Each structure stands twice: as structure tokens, then as C-alpha cells.
Coordinates of N, CA and C in Angstrom, one line a residue:
X91 N 83.7 105.0 89.2 CA 84.7 104.5 90.1 C 85.9 105.5 90.2
X92 N 86.4 105.7 91.4 CA 87.5 106.6 91.5 C 88.8 105.9 91.2
X93 N 89.9 106.7 91.0 CA 91.2 106.2 90.6 C 91.7 105.1 91.6
X94 N 91.6 105.4 92.9 CA 92.1 104.4 93.9 C 91.3 103.1 93.8
X95 N 90.0 103.1 93.7 CA 89.2 101.9 93.6 C 89.6 101.2 92.3
X96 N 89.7 101.9 91.2 CA 90.1 101.3 89.9 C 91.5 100.6 90.0
X97 N 92.4 101.3 90.7 CA 93.8 100.7 90.8 C 93.7 99.4 91.7
X98 N 93.0 99.5 92.8 CA 92.8 98.4 93.7 C 92.3 97.2 92.9
X99 N 91.3 97.4 92.1 CA 90.7 96.3 91.3 C 91.8 95.7 90.3
X100 N 92.6 96.6 89.7 CA 93.6 96.2 88.7 C 94.7 95.3 89.4
X101 N 94.9 95.5 90.7 CA 96.0 94.8 91.4 C 95.5 93.4 92.0
X102 N 94.2 93.1 91.9 CA 93.7 91.9 92.4 C 94.3 90.7 91.7
X103 N 94.8 89.7 92.5 CA 95.3 88.5 91.9 C 96.7 88.5 91.3
X104 N 97.4 89.6 91.5 CA 98.8 89.6 90.9 C 99.8 89.7 92.0
X105 N 101.0 89.2 91.7 CA 102.1 89.3 92.7 C 102.6 90.7 92.9
X106 N 103.5 90.9 93.9 CA 104.0 92.2 94.2 C 104.7 92.9 93.1
X107 N 105.6 92.2 92.4 CA 106.3 92.8 91.3 C 105.3 93.3 90.2
X108 N 104.3 92.4 89.9 CA 103.3 92.8 88.9 C 102.5 94.0 89.4
X109 N 102.2 94.0 90.7 CA 101.4 95.1 91.3 C 102.2 96.4 91.1
X110 N 103.5 96.4 91.3 CA 104.3 97.6 91.2 C 104.3 98.1 89.8
X111 N 104.5 97.2 88.8 CA 104.5 97.7 87.4 C 103.1 98.2 87.0
X112 N 102.1 97.5 87.4 CA 100.7 97.9 87.0 C 100.4 99.3 87.7
X113 N 100.9 99.5 88.9 CA 100.7 100.8 89.6 C 101.4 101.9 88.8
X114 N 102.6 101.8 88.5 CA 103.3 102.9 87.9 C 102.7 103.2 86.5
X115 N 102.4 102.2 85.8 CA 101.7 102.4 84.5 C 100.4 103.0 84.6
X116 N 99.6 102.6 85.5 CA 98.2 103.1 85.8 C 98.3 104.6 86.1
X117 N 99.2 104.9 87.1 CA 99.4 106.3 87.5 C 99.8 107.2 86.3
X118 N 100.7 106.8 85.6 CA 101.2 107.6 84.4 C 100.1 107.8 83.4
X119 N 99.4 106.7 83.1 CA 98.4 106.8 82.1 C 97.1 107.6 82.5
X120 N 96.9 107.7 83.8 CA 95.6 108.3 84.3 C 95.7 109.6 84.9
X121 N 96.9 110.1 85.2 CA 97.1 111.4 85.8 C 98.0 112.2 84.8
X122 N 97.5 113.2 84.1 CA 98.2 113.8 83.0 C 99.5 114.5 83.5
X123 N 99.6 115.0 84.7 CA 100.8 115.7 85.1 C 101.9 114.8 85.7
X124 N 101.7 113.5 85.7 CA 102.7 112.5 86.1 C 103.5 112.1 84.9
X125 N 104.6 112.7 84.7 CA 105.4 112.5 83.5 C 106.2 111.2 83.6
X126 N 106.8 110.9 84.7 CA 107.6 109.7 85.0 C 107.2 109.2 86.4
X127 N 106.9 107.9 86.4 CA 106.5 107.3 87.7 C 107.4 106.1 88.0
X128 N 108.0 106.0 89.2 CA 108.8 104.9 89.5 C 108.5 104.5 91.0
X129 N 108.9 103.2 91.3 CA 108.9 102.7 92.6 C 110.3 102.2 92.9
X130 N 110.8 102.7 94.0 CA 112.1 102.2 94.5 C 111.8 101.4 95.8
X131 N 112.5 100.3 96.0 CA 112.4 99.5 97.2 C 113.7 99.6 98.0
X132 N 113.6 99.6 99.3 CA 114.7 99.7 100.2 C 115.5 98.3 100.2
X133 N 116.8 98.4 99.9 CA 117.6 97.2 100.1 C 118.9 97.7 100.8
X134 N 118.9 97.3 102.1 CA 120.0 97.8 102.9 C 120.0 99.3 103.1
X135 N 121.1 99.9 102.6 CA 121.2 101.4 102.7 C 121.0 102.1 101.3
X136 N 120.3 101.3 100.4 CA 120.0 101.9 99.1 C 118.6 101.7 98.7
X137 N 118.1 102.6 97.9 CA 116.9 102.5 97.2 C 117.1 101.9 95.8
X138 N 116.4 100.8 95.4 CA 116.7 100.2 94.2 C 115.4 100.2 93.3
X139 N 115.5 100.7 92.1 CA 114.4 100.9 91.2 C 113.8 99.5 90.9
X140 N 112.5 99.3 91.2 CA 111.8 98.1 91.0 C 110.8 98.1 89.9
X141 N 110.3 99.3 89.5 CA 109.3 99.4 88.4 C 109.3 100.9 88.0
X142 N 109.0 101.1 86.8 CA 108.9 102.5 86.3 C 108.1 102.5 85.0
X143 N 107.6 103.7 84.7 CA 106.9 104.0 83.5 C 107.1 105.5 83.1
X144 N 107.6 105.7 81.9 CA 107.9 107.0 81.5 C 108.4 107.0 80.1
X145 N 108.8 108.1 79.5 CA 109.3 108.2 78.2 C 110.7 107.6 78.0
X146 N 111.4 107.5 79.1 CA 112.8 106.9 79.1 C 113.2 106.5 80.5
X147 N 114.2 105.6 80.5 CA 114.7 105.0 81.7 C 115.6 106.1 82.4
X148 N 115.6 106.0 83.7 CA 116.5 106.8 84.5 C 117.9 106.2 84.7
X149 N 118.9 107.0 84.9 CA 120.2 106.4 85.2 C 120.3 106.1 86.7
X150 N 119.4 106.6 87.5 CA 119.4 106.5 88.9 C 118.6 105.2 89.3
X151 N 119.2 104.1 89.1 CA 118.6 102.8 89.5 C 118.9 102.4 90.9
X152 N 119.9 102.9 91.5 CA 120.3 102.7 92.9 C 120.6 104.1 93.5
X153 N 119.9 104.4 94.6 CA 120.1 105.7 95.3 C 120.4 105.5 96.7
X154 N 121.6 105.9 97.2 CA 121.9 105.8 98.6 C 120.9 106.6 99.5
X155 N 120.5 106.0 100.7 CA 119.7 106.7 101.6 C 120.3 108.1 101.9
X156 N 119.5 109.1 101.9 CA 120.0 110.5 102.2 C 120.5 111.3 100.9
X157 N 120.6 110.6 99.8 CA 121.0 111.3 98.6 C 119.8 111.7 97.7
X158 N 119.7 112.9 97.2 CA 118.6 113.3 96.4 C 117.3 113.4 97.1
X159 N 116.3 113.7 96.4 CA 115.0 113.8 97.0 C 114.5 112.5 97.5
X160 N 114.7 111.4 96.7 CA 114.3 110.1 97.1 C 115.0 109.7 98.4
X161 N 116.3 109.9 98.4 CA 117.1 109.5 99.6 C 116.7 110.3 100.8
X162 N 116.3 111.6 100.6 CA 115.8 112.4 101.7 C 114.5 111.8 102.3
X163 N 113.5 111.5 101.4 CA 112.3 111.0 101.8 C 112.4 109.7 102.6
X164 N 113.3 108.8 102.1 CA 113.6 107.6 102.8 C 114.2 107.8 104.2
X165 N 115.2 108.7 104.3 CA 115.9 109.0 105.5 C 115.0 109.6 106.5
X166 N 114.1 110.6 106.1 CA 113.2 111.3 107.0 C 111.9 110.6 107.1
X167 N 111.6 109.5 106.3 CA 110.4 108.7 106.4 C 109.2 109.6 106.3
X168 N 109.2 110.5 105.2 CA 108.0 111.4 105.0 C 107.9 111.7 103.5
X169 N 106.7 112.1 103.1 CA 106.5 112.6 101.8 C 107.2 113.9 101.6
X170 N 107.9 114.0 100.4 CA 108.6 115.3 100.1 C 108.1 115.7 98.7
X171 N 107.7 117.0 98.7 CA 107.3 117.6 97.4 C 108.2 118.8 97.1
X172 N 108.8 118.8 95.9 CA 109.6 119.9 95.4 C 108.9 120.5 94.2
X173 N 108.5 121.7 94.4 CA 107.8 122.4 93.3 C 108.6 122.9 92.2
X174 N 109.9 123.1 92.5 CA 110.8 123.6 91.4 C 112.2 122.9 91.7
X175 N 112.4 121.8 90.9 CA 113.6 121.0 91.2 C 114.9 121.8 90.8
X176 N 114.8 122.8 89.9 CA 116.0 123.6 89.6 C 116.5 124.5 90.7
X177 N 115.6 124.7 91.7 CA 116.0 125.5 92.9 C 116.4 124.7 94.1
X178 N 116.4 123.4 94.0 CA 116.7 122.5 95.1 C 118.0 121.8 94.9
X179 N 119.0 122.1 95.6 CA 120.4 121.5 95.3 C 120.4 120.0 95.7
X180 N 119.4 119.5 96.4 CA 119.4 118.1 96.7 C 118.9 117.2 95.5
X181 N 118.3 117.9 94.5 CA 117.7 117.1 93.4 C 118.7 116.4 92.5
X182 N 118.5 115.1 92.3 CA 119.4 114.4 91.3 C 118.7 114.5 90.0
X183 N 119.3 115.2 89.1 CA 118.8 115.4 87.7 C 118.7 114.1 87.0
X184 N 117.5 113.8 86.5 CA 117.3 112.6 85.7 C 117.0 113.0 84.2
X185 N 116.0 113.9 84.1 CA 115.6 114.3 82.8 C 115.5 115.8 82.6
X186 N 115.9 116.4 81.5 CA 115.9 117.9 81.4 C 114.5 118.5 81.4
X187 N 113.4 117.7 81.2 CA 112.1 118.2 81.2 C 111.4 118.2 82.6
X188 N 112.1 117.6 83.6 CA 111.5 117.5 84.9 C 111.5 118.9 85.6
X189 N 110.4 119.3 86.1 CA 110.3 120.6 86.7 C 109.9 120.5 88.2
X190 N 109.2 119.4 88.6 CA 108.8 119.2 90.0 C 108.8 117.7 90.3
X191 N 108.8 117.4 91.6 CA 108.9 116.0 92.0 C 108.1 115.8 93.3
X192 N 107.5 114.6 93.4 CA 107.0 114.1 94.7 C 107.5 112.7 95.0
X193 N 107.8 112.5 96.2 CA 108.3 111.2 96.7 C 107.5 110.8 97.9
X194 N 106.9 109.6 97.9 CA 106.0 109.2 98.9 C 106.5 107.8 99.5
X195 N 106.8 107.7 100.8 CA 107.2 106.5 101.3 C 106.1 105.4 101.3
X196 N 106.5 104.2 101.1 CA 105.6 103.0 101.2 C 106.0 102.3 102.5
X197 N 104.9 102.1 103.3 CA 105.1 101.5 104.7 C 104.6 100.1 104.7
X198 N 105.2 99.3 105.6 CA 104.8 97.9 105.9 C 105.2 97.7 107.4
X199 N 104.2 97.4 108.2 CA 104.5 97.2 109.6 C 105.3 98.2 110.3
X200 N 105.0 99.5 110.1 CA 105.7 100.6 110.7 C 107.1 100.8 110.2
X201 N 107.5 100.2 109.1 CA 108.8 100.4 108.5 C 108.6 100.9 107.0
X202 N 109.5 101.8 106.6 CA 109.5 102.2 105.2 C 110.2 101.1 104.4
X203 N 109.5 100.6 103.4 CA 110.0 99.5 102.6 C 110.4 100.0 101.2
X204 N 110.0 101.2 100.9 CA 110.2 101.7 99.5 C 109.5 103.1 99.4
X205 N 109.4 103.5 98.1 CA 108.8 104.8 97.9 C 108.3 104.9 96.4
X206 N 107.3 105.7 96.2 CA 106.8 106.1 94.9 C 107.5 107.4 94.6
X207 N 108.1 107.5 93.4 CA 108.8 108.7 92.9 C 108.1 109.2 91.7
X208 N 107.6 110.4 91.6 CA 107.0 110.9 90.4 C 107.5 112.3 90.0
X209 N 107.9 112.4 88.8 CA 108.4 113.6 88.2 C 107.2 114.2 87.3
X210 N 107.2 115.5 87.2 CA 106.3 116.2 86.3 C 107.1 117.2 85.5
X211 N 106.6 117.4 84.3 CA 107.2 118.4 83.4 C 106.6 119.8 83.7
X212 N 105.7 119.9 84.7 CA 105.1 121.1 85.1 C 105.7 121.6 86.4
X213 N 106.0 122.9 86.5 CA 106.4 123.4 87.8 C 105.2 123.4 88.8
X214 N 105.5 123.2 90.1 CA 104.5 123.3 91.1 C 103.3 122.4 90.8
X215 N 103.6 121.2 90.2 CA 102.6 120.3 89.7 C 101.8 119.6 90.9
X216 N 102.5 119.3 92.0 CA 101.9 118.5 93.0 C 101.3 119.2 94.2
X217 N 100.0 118.9 94.5 CA 99.2 119.5 95.5 C 99.0 118.6 96.6
X218 N 98.3 119.1 97.6 CA 97.9 118.3 98.8 C 97.0 117.1 98.3
X219 N 96.3 117.3 97.3 CA 95.4 116.3 96.7 C 96.3 115.1 96.2
X220 N 97.4 115.5 95.5 CA 98.3 114.5 95.0 C 98.9 113.7 96.2
X221 N 99.3 114.5 97.2 CA 99.9 113.8 98.4 C 99.0 112.8 99.0
X222 N 97.8 113.2 99.2 CA 96.8 112.4 99.9 C 96.5 111.1 99.0
X223 N 96.3 111.3 97.7 CA 96.1 110.2 96.8 C 97.2 109.3 96.8
X224 N 98.4 109.8 96.6 CA 99.6 108.9 96.5 C 100.0 108.2 97.8
X225 N 99.6 108.9 99.0 CA 99.8 108.2 100.2 C 98.9 107.0 100.4
X226 N 97.7 107.1 99.8 CA 96.7 106.0 99.8 C 97.2 104.9 98.8
X227 N 97.8 105.3 97.7 CA 98.4 104.3 96.7 C 99.5 103.6 97.4
X228 N 100.4 104.3 98.1 CA 101.5 103.7 98.8 C 101.0 102.7 99.9
X229 N 99.9 103.1 100.6 CA 99.4 102.2 101.6 C 98.9 100.9 100.9
X230 N 98.3 101.0 99.8 CA 97.8 99.9 99.0 C 99.0 99.0 98.6
X231 N 100.1 99.5 98.2 CA 101.2 98.7 97.9 C 101.8 98.1 99.1
X232 N 101.9 98.9 100.2 CA 102.4 98.3 101.5 C 101.6 97.1 101.9
X233 N 100.3 97.1 101.7 CA 99.5 96.0 102.1 C 99.8 94.7 101.3
X234 N 100.3 94.9 100.1 CA 100.5 93.8 99.2 C 102.0 93.3 99.3
X235 N 102.8 94.0 100.0 CA 104.2 93.6 100.1 C 104.4 92.4 101.0
X236 N 105.3 91.5 100.6 CA 105.7 90.4 101.5 C 104.9 89.1 101.2

């Protein structure tokens, strides 16, 4: 069984909040280069951390639209991959070990409702394969929202 099918099975019969927490934990446990995984939900003009899994909590629990890589992805409604966060002035530093980041919007009824945010301790960690997989995970979460 592939990762997406396994995740879909793990989300059966749980509410949306549980689905978010199961998703971030599943991703972190099953993809070695996913060091920190979070889901932010859109509330007005801010992204609010709804679930996370990683070695430590982030101080960025509320992010204004347009600020940082997360805010950029929400404003532009697209997946953003940063291969080297130290060279991107938009990056909001969370952890000293983070080298790269991917942020993938979660859609529901043609609206962005949130996003998956993943940090890696490896530079250039995220590929097109990660993008495609995480966009499918985001779609799965979008189906469960509401």
C-alpha cells in the first residue's frame, strides 16, 4: 500500500481536528526528510497553527497573510518550495536546523482554507515528487474539511 492510501485509511472515521493531527504525525514518521510538519488554517487575515509534529513547538502560531513563506503561499494560493531558507529573506526562522521548506495550500470549494508547512534539516530536500504527493495529501484534507 502506498503512503497516500495508508494515510487515507488512517483518517477514516475521525473528525477534522483528529485528521490534521494524524496527518502531520504520519508524514513526519514516514518521510525521513520531513523534520517538522504543521498545518495552518486560515482565520480571517491570519494563518493559525492547528496541528504539528516535530522535535519542538514553533513560536509562529499565527502568521499574517503575506508574511514569510507560509503567508506567501496563502496570498499567492500556490505551493512554494524554498531549497535554501538561509538565502530567502522572506523566511521566518523557526528552528536553527531548518535548511529547506515546502508549503502546500489546502483547498475546499475553490478556496484556500489552510496549508501544510514542512521543514527539512536537509538543503534542497523537496522535489517535484514531494510537491505532487503533498498536493494530494492537501486535497485529502480539503475533502474532510467542514
